[in-house]
Tab-separated table of C-alpha atoms in Angstrom:
chain	number	residue	atom	x	y	z
A	742	MET	CA	182.055	102.374	109.979
A	743	LYS	CA	181.846	104.641	113.118
A	744	ASN	CA	180.119	103.554	116.008
A	745	TYR	CA	176.248	104.691	116.845
A	746	PHE	CA	177.045	107.315	119.127
A	747	GLU	CA	179.591	108.982	116.831
A	748	ILE	CA	177.024	109.224	113.980
A	749	VAL	CA	174.392	110.630	116.419
A	750	TRP	CA	176.973	113.042	117.702
A	751	ALA	CA	177.911	114.057	114.182
A	752	ILE	CA	174.515	115.112	113.336
A	753	ILE	CA	173.932	116.977	116.617
A	754	ASN	CA	177.220	118.740	115.947
A	755	LYS	CA	176.263	119.670	112.406
A	756	ASP	CA	173.047	121.233	113.767
A	757	LEU	CA	174.645	123.051	116.675
A	758	ILE	CA	177.385	124.575	114.490
A	759	SER	CA	174.724	125.815	111.645
A	760	GLU	CA	172.798	127.187	114.496
A	761	LEU	CA	175.408	128.990	116.558
A	762	ARG	CA	176.844	130.533	113.263
A	763	THR	CA	173.590	132.511	112.840
A	764	LYS	CA	171.973	132.476	116.183
A	765	GLU	CA	168.834	133.401	114.420
A	766	THR	CA	166.440	130.978	115.794
A	767	ILE	CA	167.767	130.814	119.251
A	768	SER	CA	167.937	134.667	119.944
A	769	SER	CA	164.562	135.306	118.713
A	770	ILE	CA	163.152	132.333	120.840
A	771	ILE	CA	164.686	133.695	124.038
A	772	ILE	CA	163.140	136.983	123.411
A	773	PHE	CA	159.736	135.623	122.623
A	774	THR	CA	160.028	133.757	125.940
A	775	VAL	CA	160.832	136.805	127.986
A	776	LEU	CA	157.924	138.605	126.033
A	777	VAL	CA	155.421	135.883	127.312
A	778	PHE	CA	156.487	136.610	130.806
A	779	VAL	CA	156.127	139.988	130.425
A	780	ILE	CA	152.693	139.833	128.777
A	781	PHE	CA	151.302	137.314	131.502
A	782	ASN	CA	152.481	139.742	134.036
A	783	PHE	CA	149.782	142.032	132.801
A	784	THR	CA	147.032	139.626	133.443
A	785	PHE	CA	147.098	139.902	137.122
A	786	GLU	CA	147.596	142.925	139.771
A	787	PRO	CA	151.364	143.492	140.768
A	788	GLY	CA	152.181	141.798	143.798
A	789	ALA	CA	149.263	139.478	143.963
A	790	SER	CA	149.354	136.821	146.761
A	791	TYR	CA	148.042	134.153	144.306
A	792	ILE	CA	151.359	134.867	142.023
A	793	ASN	CA	153.113	131.845	143.582
A	794	GLU	CA	150.357	129.258	142.507
A	795	ILE	CA	149.955	130.361	139.178
A	796	ALA	CA	153.854	131.144	138.229
A	797	PRO	CA	154.606	127.381	137.360
A	798	GLY	CA	151.927	127.514	134.995
A	799	ILE	CA	153.021	130.603	133.300
A	800	LEU	CA	156.625	129.245	133.300
A	801	TRP	CA	155.512	126.078	131.452
A	802	VAL	CA	153.202	127.950	129.108
A	803	ALA	CA	156.184	129.918	128.041
A	804	TYR	CA	158.501	127.195	127.590
A	805	ILE	CA	156.036	125.019	125.669
A	806	PHE	CA	155.013	127.873	123.237
A	807	ALA	CA	158.807	128.514	122.750
A	808	SER	CA	159.584	124.720	122.466
A	809	VAL	CA	157.065	124.285	119.475
A	810	LEU	CA	158.759	127.680	117.716
A	811	GLY	CA	162.128	125.648	117.943
A	812	LEU	CA	160.465	122.170	117.249
A	813	ASN	CA	159.370	123.632	113.954
A	814	ARG	CA	163.051	124.355	112.929
A	815	THR	CA	164.113	120.738	113.378
A	816	PHE	CA	163.375	119.802	109.846
A	817	LEU	CA	162.772	122.821	108.138
A	818	PRO	CA	166.455	123.965	107.298
A	819	GLU	CA	166.872	120.419	106.033
A	820	ARG	CA	164.047	120.672	103.620
A	821	GLU	CA	164.853	124.118	102.209
A	822	ASN	CA	168.120	123.015	100.265
A	823	ASN	CA	167.038	119.300	100.140
A	824	CYS	CA	169.676	118.565	102.758
A	825	ILE	CA	167.261	115.897	103.851
A	826	SER	CA	167.972	113.834	100.792
A	827	GLY	CA	171.808	113.906	101.967
A	828	LEU	CA	170.731	112.831	105.175
A	829	MET	CA	168.730	110.139	103.880
A	830	LEU	CA	171.511	108.995	101.605
A	831	THR	CA	174.033	107.982	104.387
A	832	PRO	CA	174.208	104.684	105.333
A	833	ILE	CA	172.926	104.995	108.783
A	834	ASP	CA	169.942	103.842	110.877
A	835	ARG	CA	166.983	105.994	110.552
A	836	GLY	CA	166.641	105.679	114.363
A	837	ALA	CA	169.950	107.500	115.008
A	838	ILE	CA	168.736	110.612	112.919
A	839	TYR	CA	165.634	110.667	115.219
A	840	LEU	CA	167.917	110.349	118.144
A	841	ALA	CA	170.274	113.243	117.162
A	842	LYS	CA	167.453	115.539	116.061
A	843	MET	CA	165.562	114.664	119.718
A	844	LEU	CA	169.030	115.578	121.553
A	845	GLY	CA	169.513	118.436	119.683
A	846	ASN	CA	166.221	119.766	120.633
A	847	ILE	CA	166.839	119.010	124.313
A	848	ILE	CA	169.925	120.858	124.273
A	849	PHE	CA	168.441	123.851	122.461
A	850	ILE	CA	165.211	124.041	124.875
A	851	PHE	CA	167.803	123.526	127.716
A	852	ILE	CA	169.863	126.647	126.391
A	853	VAL	CA	166.632	128.728	126.209
A	854	VAL	CA	165.547	127.879	129.901
A	855	GLY	CA	168.890	128.386	131.359
A	856	LEU	CA	168.994	131.902	129.720
A	857	SER	CA	165.399	132.883	130.554
A	858	LEU	CA	165.041	131.461	133.991
A	859	PRO	CA	167.012	134.067	135.637
A	860	ILE	CA	164.665	136.729	133.960
A	861	PHE	CA	161.797	134.662	135.304
A	862	THR	CA	163.202	134.875	138.620
A	863	ILE	CA	163.661	138.605	138.784
A	864	PHE	CA	160.353	139.323	136.958
A	865	TYR	CA	157.978	137.232	139.184
A	866	ASN	CA	160.455	137.634	142.197
A	867	ILE	CA	160.456	133.826	143.130
A	868	ASN	CA	163.634	132.670	144.241
A	869	ILE	CA	164.260	129.556	142.311
A	870	PHE	CA	167.797	128.923	143.087
A	871	PRO	CA	167.752	126.936	146.298
A	872	PHE	CA	165.550	124.464	144.401
A	873	LEU	CA	167.453	124.348	141.474
A	874	PRO	CA	168.986	120.638	141.783
A	875	LYS	CA	165.490	119.260	142.268
A	876	LEU	CA	164.063	121.584	139.410
A	877	LEU	CA	166.667	120.264	137.216
A	878	LEU	CA	165.338	116.880	137.173
A	879	VAL	CA	161.746	117.934	136.490
A	880	PHE	CA	162.973	120.134	133.669
A	881	PHE	CA	165.088	117.378	132.259
A	882	LEU	CA	162.140	114.691	132.392
A	883	SER	CA	159.765	117.449	130.774
A	884	ILE	CA	161.850	118.623	128.279
A	885	ALA	CA	163.060	115.228	127.192
A	886	GLY	CA	159.025	114.459	126.545
A	887	ILE	CA	158.506	117.552	124.663
A	888	ALA	CA	161.281	116.814	122.498
A	889	GLY	CA	160.852	113.217	121.982
A	890	LEU	CA	157.217	113.626	120.767
A	891	GLY	CA	157.817	117.044	119.337
A	892	THR	CA	160.902	115.714	117.119
A	893	ALA	CA	158.378	112.996	115.420
A	894	LEU	CA	155.477	115.308	115.095
A	895	SER	CA	157.562	117.819	113.516
A	896	ALA	CA	158.689	115.499	111.116
A	897	MET	CA	155.267	114.856	110.192
A	898	ALA	CA	154.252	118.458	110.121
A	899	VAL	CA	157.017	119.708	107.898
A	900	ASN	CA	155.280	117.784	105.106
A	901	THR	CA	152.151	119.695	105.266
A	902	LYS	CA	151.194	123.021	103.898
A	903	THR	CA	150.294	124.596	106.966
A	904	ARG	CA	153.484	123.268	109.188
A	905	GLU	CA	153.744	126.021	111.549
A	906	ILE	CA	150.175	125.846	112.631
A	907	MET	CA	150.115	121.782	112.283
A	908	LEU	CA	152.588	121.060	114.852
A	909	PRO	CA	150.935	122.521	117.947
A	910	ILE	CA	147.491	120.899	116.671
A	911	LEU	CA	149.358	117.624	116.710
A	912	LEU	CA	151.355	118.140	119.790
A	913	PHE	CA	149.353	119.859	122.306
A	914	PRO	CA	146.528	117.369	122.737
A	915	LEU	CA	149.132	114.557	123.297
A	916	MET	CA	151.094	116.757	125.588
A	917	VAL	CA	148.337	117.177	128.209
A	918	PRO	CA	149.848	114.652	130.819
A	919	LEU	CA	153.154	116.025	130.541
A	920	ILE	CA	151.838	119.698	130.835
A	921	LEU	CA	150.187	118.605	133.955
A	922	ALA	CA	152.975	116.802	135.301
A	923	ALA	CA	155.347	119.456	134.756
A	924	VAL	CA	153.424	122.443	136.326
A	925	LYS	CA	152.423	120.088	139.531
A	926	THR	CA	155.912	119.075	140.072
A	927	THR	CA	157.399	122.391	139.505
A	928	GLY	CA	154.539	124.098	141.775
A	929	SER	CA	155.266	121.445	144.572
A	930	ILE	CA	159.035	121.761	144.459
A	931	LEU	CA	158.669	125.738	144.832
A	932	GLN	CA	156.743	124.911	147.791
A	933	GLY	CA	159.605	123.080	149.127
A	934	LYS	CA	158.095	119.661	148.832
A	935	SER	CA	160.178	116.752	148.645
A	936	PHE	CA	160.544	114.094	145.860
A	937	SER	CA	158.403	111.498	147.800
A	938	GLU	CA	155.500	113.699	147.871
A	939	ILE	CA	155.354	114.147	144.017
A	940	SER	CA	156.578	110.586	143.265
A	941	GLY	CA	153.462	109.892	141.259
A	942	TRP	CA	154.009	112.568	138.799
A	943	LEU	CA	157.715	111.815	138.505
A	944	LYS	CA	156.752	108.027	137.584
A	945	LEU	CA	154.250	109.519	135.188
A	946	LEU	CA	156.702	111.893	133.502
A	947	THR	CA	159.245	108.818	133.286
A	948	ALA	CA	156.583	106.885	131.517
A	949	PHE	CA	155.557	109.274	129.283
A	950	ASP	CA	159.375	109.806	128.209
A	951	ILE	CA	159.986	106.065	127.846
A	952	ILE	CA	157.009	105.614	125.538
A	953	PHE	CA	157.265	108.750	123.464
A	954	ILE	CA	160.958	108.227	122.684
A	955	THR	CA	160.732	104.566	122.200
A	956	VAL	CA	157.511	104.519	119.646
A	957	PRO	CA	158.920	107.339	117.478
A	958	TYR	CA	162.354	106.000	117.165
A	959	LEU	CA	160.885	102.653	116.094
A	960	THR	CA	158.649	104.221	113.558
A	961	PHE	CA	160.588	107.262	112.597
A	962	GLU	CA	161.923	105.649	109.188
A	963	TYR	CA	158.353	105.594	108.071
A	964	LEU	CA	158.026	109.463	108.631
A	965	ILE	CA	161.058	110.373	106.569
A	966	GLU	CA	161.183	107.814	103.899
A	967	GLU	CA	160.373	109.066	100.455
B	59	MET	CA	137.336	95.272	95.353
B	60	VAL	CA	134.042	96.467	95.959
B	61	ASN	CA	131.759	93.541	94.489
B	62	LYS	CA	128.898	91.404	94.878
B	63	TYR	CA	130.471	89.951	98.298
B	64	PHE	CA	130.610	93.411	99.405
B	65	TYR	CA	127.211	94.151	98.688
B	66	ARG	CA	125.783	91.054	100.456
B	67	THR	CA	127.518	91.825	103.384
B	68	TYR	CA	126.075	95.107	103.597
B	69	LEU	CA	122.726	93.963	103.287
B	70	PHE	CA	123.067	91.517	105.922
B	71	LEU	CA	124.594	94.102	108.256
B	72	LEU	CA	121.706	96.520	107.315
B	73	GLY	CA	119.197	93.994	108.484
B	74	ILE	CA	120.644	93.123	111.460
B	75	THR	CA	121.396	96.695	112.501
B	76	PHE	CA	117.680	97.728	111.785
B	77	LEU	CA	116.625	94.907	113.837
B	78	MET	CA	118.948	95.556	116.853
B	79	ILE	CA	118.474	99.287	116.721
B	80	GLU	CA	114.636	98.901	116.858
B	81	ALA	CA	115.086	96.555	119.577
B	82	SER	CA	117.063	98.683	121.777
B	83	LEU	CA	114.704	101.679	121.022
B	84	TYR	CA	111.936	99.469	122.363
B	85	TYR	CA	113.801	98.521	125.301
B	86	ILE	CA	114.955	102.163	126.061
B	87	PHE	CA	111.742	103.908	125.798
B	88	ILE	CA	109.016	101.136	126.704
B	89	LEU	CA	110.502	98.234	128.828
B	90	ALA	CA	113.315	99.931	130.680
B	91	PRO	CA	111.923	101.475	133.951
B	92	VAL	CA	112.319	105.261	134.563
B	93	GLU	CA	115.339	106.248	137.136
B	94	GLU	CA	113.875	107.335	140.520
B	95	THR	CA	115.685	110.375	141.143
B	96	MET	CA	116.851	111.454	137.601
B	97	GLY	CA	113.828	110.733	135.678
B	98	ILE	CA	113.341	110.735	132.119
B	99	ILE	CA	116.728	112.524	131.244
B	100	GLN	CA	118.613	109.394	132.491
B	101	LYS	CA	117.590	107.498	129.115
B	102	ILE	CA	120.062	109.374	127.418
B	103	PHE	CA	122.691	107.159	129.226
B	104	TYR	CA	121.874	104.201	127.009
B	105	PHE	CA	123.100	106.421	123.963
B	106	HIS	CA	125.829	108.045	125.590
B	107	VAL	CA	127.490	105.028	126.824
B	108	ALA	CA	126.877	103.263	123.729
B	109	SER	CA	128.618	105.715	121.819
B	110	ALA	CA	131.536	106.014	124.032
B	111	TRP	CA	132.164	102.381	123.731
B	112	LEU	CA	131.816	102.745	119.897
B	113	SER	CA	134.369	105.599	119.686
B	114	PHE	CA	136.862	103.841	121.939
B	115	PHE	CA	136.430	100.526	119.915
B	116	ALA	CA	136.729	102.652	116.578
B	117	PHE	CA	139.973	104.415	117.816
B	118	PHE	CA	141.167	100.779	118.705
B	119	VAL	CA	140.693	99.714	115.139
B	120	VAL	CA	142.645	102.838	114.332
B	121	PHE	CA	145.517	101.563	116.303
B	122	VAL	CA	145.701	98.143	115.146
B	123	SER	CA	144.942	98.857	111.614
B	124	SER	CA	147.754	101.483	111.508
B	125	ILE	CA	150.244	99.076	113.039
B	126	ILE	CA	149.349	96.332	110.151
B	127	PHE	CA	149.645	99.089	107.519
B	128	LEU	CA	153.044	100.179	108.659
B	129	TRP	CA	154.164	96.545	108.595
B	130	LYS	CA	152.252	95.184	105.688
B	131	LYS	CA	152.023	98.172	103.470
B	132	GLU	CA	148.743	97.317	102.102
B	133	LYS	CA	146.536	100.022	101.304
B	134	ILE	CA	143.467	98.501	102.479
B	135	TRP	CA	144.672	98.846	106.126
B	136	ASP	CA	145.018	102.505	105.783
B	137	ILE	CA	141.738	102.849	104.357
B	138	ILE	CA	140.317	101.026	107.444
B	139	ALA	CA	142.274	102.909	109.939
B	140	ARG	CA	140.873	106.245	107.988
B	141	SER	CA	137.362	105.125	107.823
B	142	SER	CA	137.191	103.877	111.742
B	143	ALA	CA	138.852	107.302	112.818
B	144	GLU	CA	135.885	109.279	111.105
B	145	ILE	CA	133.376	107.056	112.609
B	146	GLY	CA	134.980	107.294	115.709
B	147	LEU	CA	135.130	110.979	115.885
B	148	ILE	CA	131.464	111.248	114.914
B	149	PHE	CA	130.508	108.826	117.905
B	150	CYS	CA	133.131	111.000	120.021
B	151	THR	CA	131.200	114.015	119.252
B	152	ILE	CA	128.004	112.376	119.952
B	153	VAL	CA	129.275	111.482	123.569
B	154	LEU	CA	130.477	115.055	123.871
B	155	ILE	CA	127.054	116.418	123.021
B	156	THR	CA	124.860	114.007	125.141
B	157	GLY	CA	127.206	114.080	128.213
B	158	PRO	CA	126.301	118.055	128.570
B	159	ILE	CA	122.615	117.617	127.924
B	160	TRP	CA	122.329	114.934	130.755
B	161	ALA	CA	124.625	116.970	132.923
B	162	ARG	CA	122.920	120.290	132.953
B	163	PRO	CA	119.757	119.038	134.947
B	164	ILE	CA	121.856	116.780	137.166
B	165	TRP	CA	125.034	118.685	137.910
B	166	ASN	CA	123.509	121.894	137.252
B	167	ALA	CA	126.388	122.700	134.852
B	168	TRP	CA	126.920	121.877	131.061
B	169	TRP	CA	130.458	120.872	131.883
B	170	SER	CA	132.987	119.957	134.710
B	171	TRP	CA	136.698	119.339	134.141
B	172	ASP	CA	136.459	115.856	135.302
B	173	ALA	CA	138.852	112.993	134.338
B	174	ARG	CA	136.321	111.070	131.879
B	175	LEU	CA	134.985	114.377	130.212
B	176	THR	CA	138.291	116.024	130.032
B	177	THR	CA	140.035	112.639	128.537
B	178	THR	CA	137.084	112.322	126.109
B	179	LEU	CA	137.557	116.156	124.966
B	180	ILE	CA	141.290	115.273	124.554
B	181	LEU	CA	140.366	112.093	122.738
B	182	TRP	CA	138.281	114.202	120.490
B	183	MET	CA	141.214	116.556	119.866
B	184	ILE	CA	143.649	113.994	119.179
B	185	TYR	CA	141.895	112.222	116.383
B	186	MET	CA	140.618	115.599	115.153
B	187	ALA	CA	144.495	116.017	114.471
B	188	TYR	CA	144.668	112.756	113.074
B	189	ILE	CA	142.072	113.533	110.515
B	190	PHE	CA	143.957	116.754	109.707
B	191	ILE	CA	147.144	115.229	108.538
B	192	ARG	CA	146.012	113.300	105.535
B	193	PRO	CA	144.387	116.318	103.517
B	194	PHE	CA	147.258	118.888	104.594
B	195	THR	CA	150.150	116.763	103.693
B	196	GLU	CA	151.398	117.196	100.331
B	197	ASN	CA	152.261	113.873	99.338
B	198	GLU	CA	149.555	111.016	99.890
B	199	ILE	CA	151.841	108.177	100.717
B	200	LYS	CA	153.675	110.086	103.188
B	201	GLY	CA	150.467	111.342	104.626
B	202	ALA	CA	149.290	107.856	105.242
B	203	LYS	CA	152.529	106.906	106.751
B	204	ALA	CA	152.319	109.913	109.078
B	205	ALA	CA	148.628	109.092	109.856
B	206	ALA	CA	149.562	105.736	110.937
B	207	VAL	CA	152.321	106.721	113.282
B	208	PHE	CA	150.072	109.111	114.613
B	209	GLY	CA	147.152	106.813	115.157
B	210	ILE	CA	149.850	104.537	117.168
B	211	ILE	CA	151.068	107.316	119.273
B	212	GLY	CA	147.518	108.899	119.774
B	213	PHE	CA	146.129	105.525	121.169
B	214	LEU	CA	148.982	105.088	123.510
B	215	ASP	CA	148.524	108.521	124.975
B	216	VAL	CA	144.886	108.105	125.928
B	217	PRO	CA	145.617	105.923	129.292
B	218	ILE	CA	148.319	108.499	130.360
B	219	VAL	CA	145.939	111.406	129.667
B	220	TYR	CA	143.154	109.548	131.651
B	221	MET	CA	145.502	108.633	134.554
B	222	SER	CA	147.009	112.171	134.798
B	223	ILE	CA	143.624	114.085	134.823
B	224	ARG	CA	142.214	111.414	137.198
B	225	TRP	CA	145.287	112.547	139.680
B	226	TRP	CA	144.101	116.180	139.107
B	227	ARG	CA	140.268	115.516	139.798
B	228	THR	CA	137.181	113.495	139.164
B	229	ILE	CA	133.212	113.684	139.777
B	230	HIS	CA	131.840	111.560	136.975
B	231	PRO	CA	129.514	108.850	138.013
B	232	GLN	CA	131.850	105.831	138.892
B	233	ALA	CA	131.005	102.693	136.235
B	234	VAL	CA	127.543	101.457	137.445
B	235	LEU	CA	128.328	97.993	136.014
B	236	ASN	CA	130.585	96.676	138.603
B	237	SER	CA	129.553	98.663	141.564
B	238	LYS	CA	128.549	96.133	144.453
B	239	SER	CA	125.758	98.281	146.256
B	240	GLY	CA	122.719	99.066	144.185
B	241	GLY	CA	124.182	98.910	140.582
B	242	LEU	CA	121.822	98.935	137.763
B	243	ASP	CA	118.247	97.337	137.572
B	244	PRO	CA	118.175	94.332	135.413
B	245	VAL	CA	116.193	95.570	132.866
B	246	MET	CA	118.155	98.554	132.558
B	247	LEU	CA	121.400	96.362	132.113
B	248	LYS	CA	119.746	94.354	129.433
B	249	THR	CA	118.540	97.587	127.924
B	250	LEU	CA	122.350	99.066	128.064
B	251	PHE	CA	123.842	95.723	126.421
B	252	ILE	CA	121.376	95.463	123.517
B	253	SER	CA	121.850	99.057	122.721
B	254	ILE	CA	125.648	98.386	122.970
B	255	ILE	CA	125.072	95.531	120.548
B	256	GLY	CA	123.207	97.761	118.282
B	257	PHE	CA	125.694	100.135	118.230
B	258	THR	CA	128.365	97.901	117.498
B	259	PHE	CA	126.367	96.657	114.537
B	260	LEU	CA	125.831	100.258	113.291
B	261	TYR	CA	129.721	100.631	113.462
B	262	LEU	CA	130.214	97.580	111.406
B	263	LEU	CA	127.853	98.601	108.851
B	264	VAL	CA	129.040	102.156	108.645
B	265	ILE	CA	132.589	101.340	108.316
B	266	ILE	CA	131.824	98.870	105.431
B	267	LEU	CA	130.120	101.669	103.660
B	268	ASN	CA	133.003	104.169	104.296
B	269	VAL	CA	135.709	101.792	103.239
B	270	SER	CA	133.806	100.859	99.862
B	271	ILE	CA	133.466	104.609	99.458
B	272	TYR	CA	137.014	105.127	99.497
B	273	LEU	CA	137.880	102.004	97.552
B	274	VAL	CA	135.868	103.215	94.731
B	275	LYS	CA	137.117	106.799	94.878
B	276	ASP	CA	140.638	105.128	94.724
B	277	GLU	CA	139.782	103.085	91.546
B	278	ILE	CA	138.349	106.238	89.977
B	279	GLU	CA	141.382	108.046	90.591
B	280	ASN	CA	143.642	105.262	89.155
B	281	ARG	CA	141.675	105.062	86.021
B	282	SER	CA	141.507	108.709	85.164
């Protein structure tokens, strides 16, 4: 019997290999993200002074839309060739499947963020690199929340007839606190504020992550059992 | 399961609910004084607060029965959760309709992005999504389990939503019940409590009806 982390890693590894061999999801999502940046750019005057205030909002709207596209793909490939049955037949804890899928989604969203953030910097003329260490923490907390909640909800949505539309309907209302916190903290950091000034929001993000990773972890077996 | 006992409880609740609602209407429109600055529009408050209480209570019932359903796997708990969510959503809609009717003359705007208003709107969206899960899921049992998990997650999310939006901004009147200066007129307070009790009985009446409808529906499906 392998230990728990080897099991989790085995599932992540399988998903990463199958994605990296085709690159079909990741490449289209990065193009989508850049398109959102470009389209938002048309909604205001070039060089407007208020751009610094709305840029964090644009950034997160783009990433949340991109995440939903990625999250929709979490269980779809498993379902297509009935791979989910194989996964269910393995003698492992169902929570391990959740953890693996969630961590896989975190890695996936981070790749999208890593590749599109430099483009955002160029298009919106905001130098984010001096703030990168601080931003990294905020991004990690926010993306963990999106992946934690999104993985569980995509397991629900994949069984519905309208799965692509169902996921955002389920996910967006629940994600309101996370969106607010992510936009507020990103904006404050870009204005050069310190962590102590945004500690309330950071605590809220952490609490959100803990609750919405623990509860789906405990209830995940009910979502994928036949 | 829908039997004589069920019917008696229903008749009993129907009687009490009728009396309580009549009493609360009498209190609201005859006994309670007209508010000095707001005038007659303030009377919507008794329906607004009672509906808000009822929808929160209904969603709490969804949360508890979802947990019991996942634990015991008895269908009745799923039916209770589902019935309660439907009632909660209707009363949440009433809150969202009566609020703007009051706000238009008082705030001079139908809507404001205040903590309580926004939280109620998000609450409405969460339970709308909850109702959506079941009919759209291909397998009925899977739909019930997914809805139960969503019912738990959704309820836990509400306090976080409220907190995050409160940090963002708030202008809704503070809870008038516990404020020291002024507060509510004693008759108004009594009116509010009677109206809340009346609405609670209304909830019990409607949920019994709703649950029995689902039980009968289930029985018909099993027979055919």
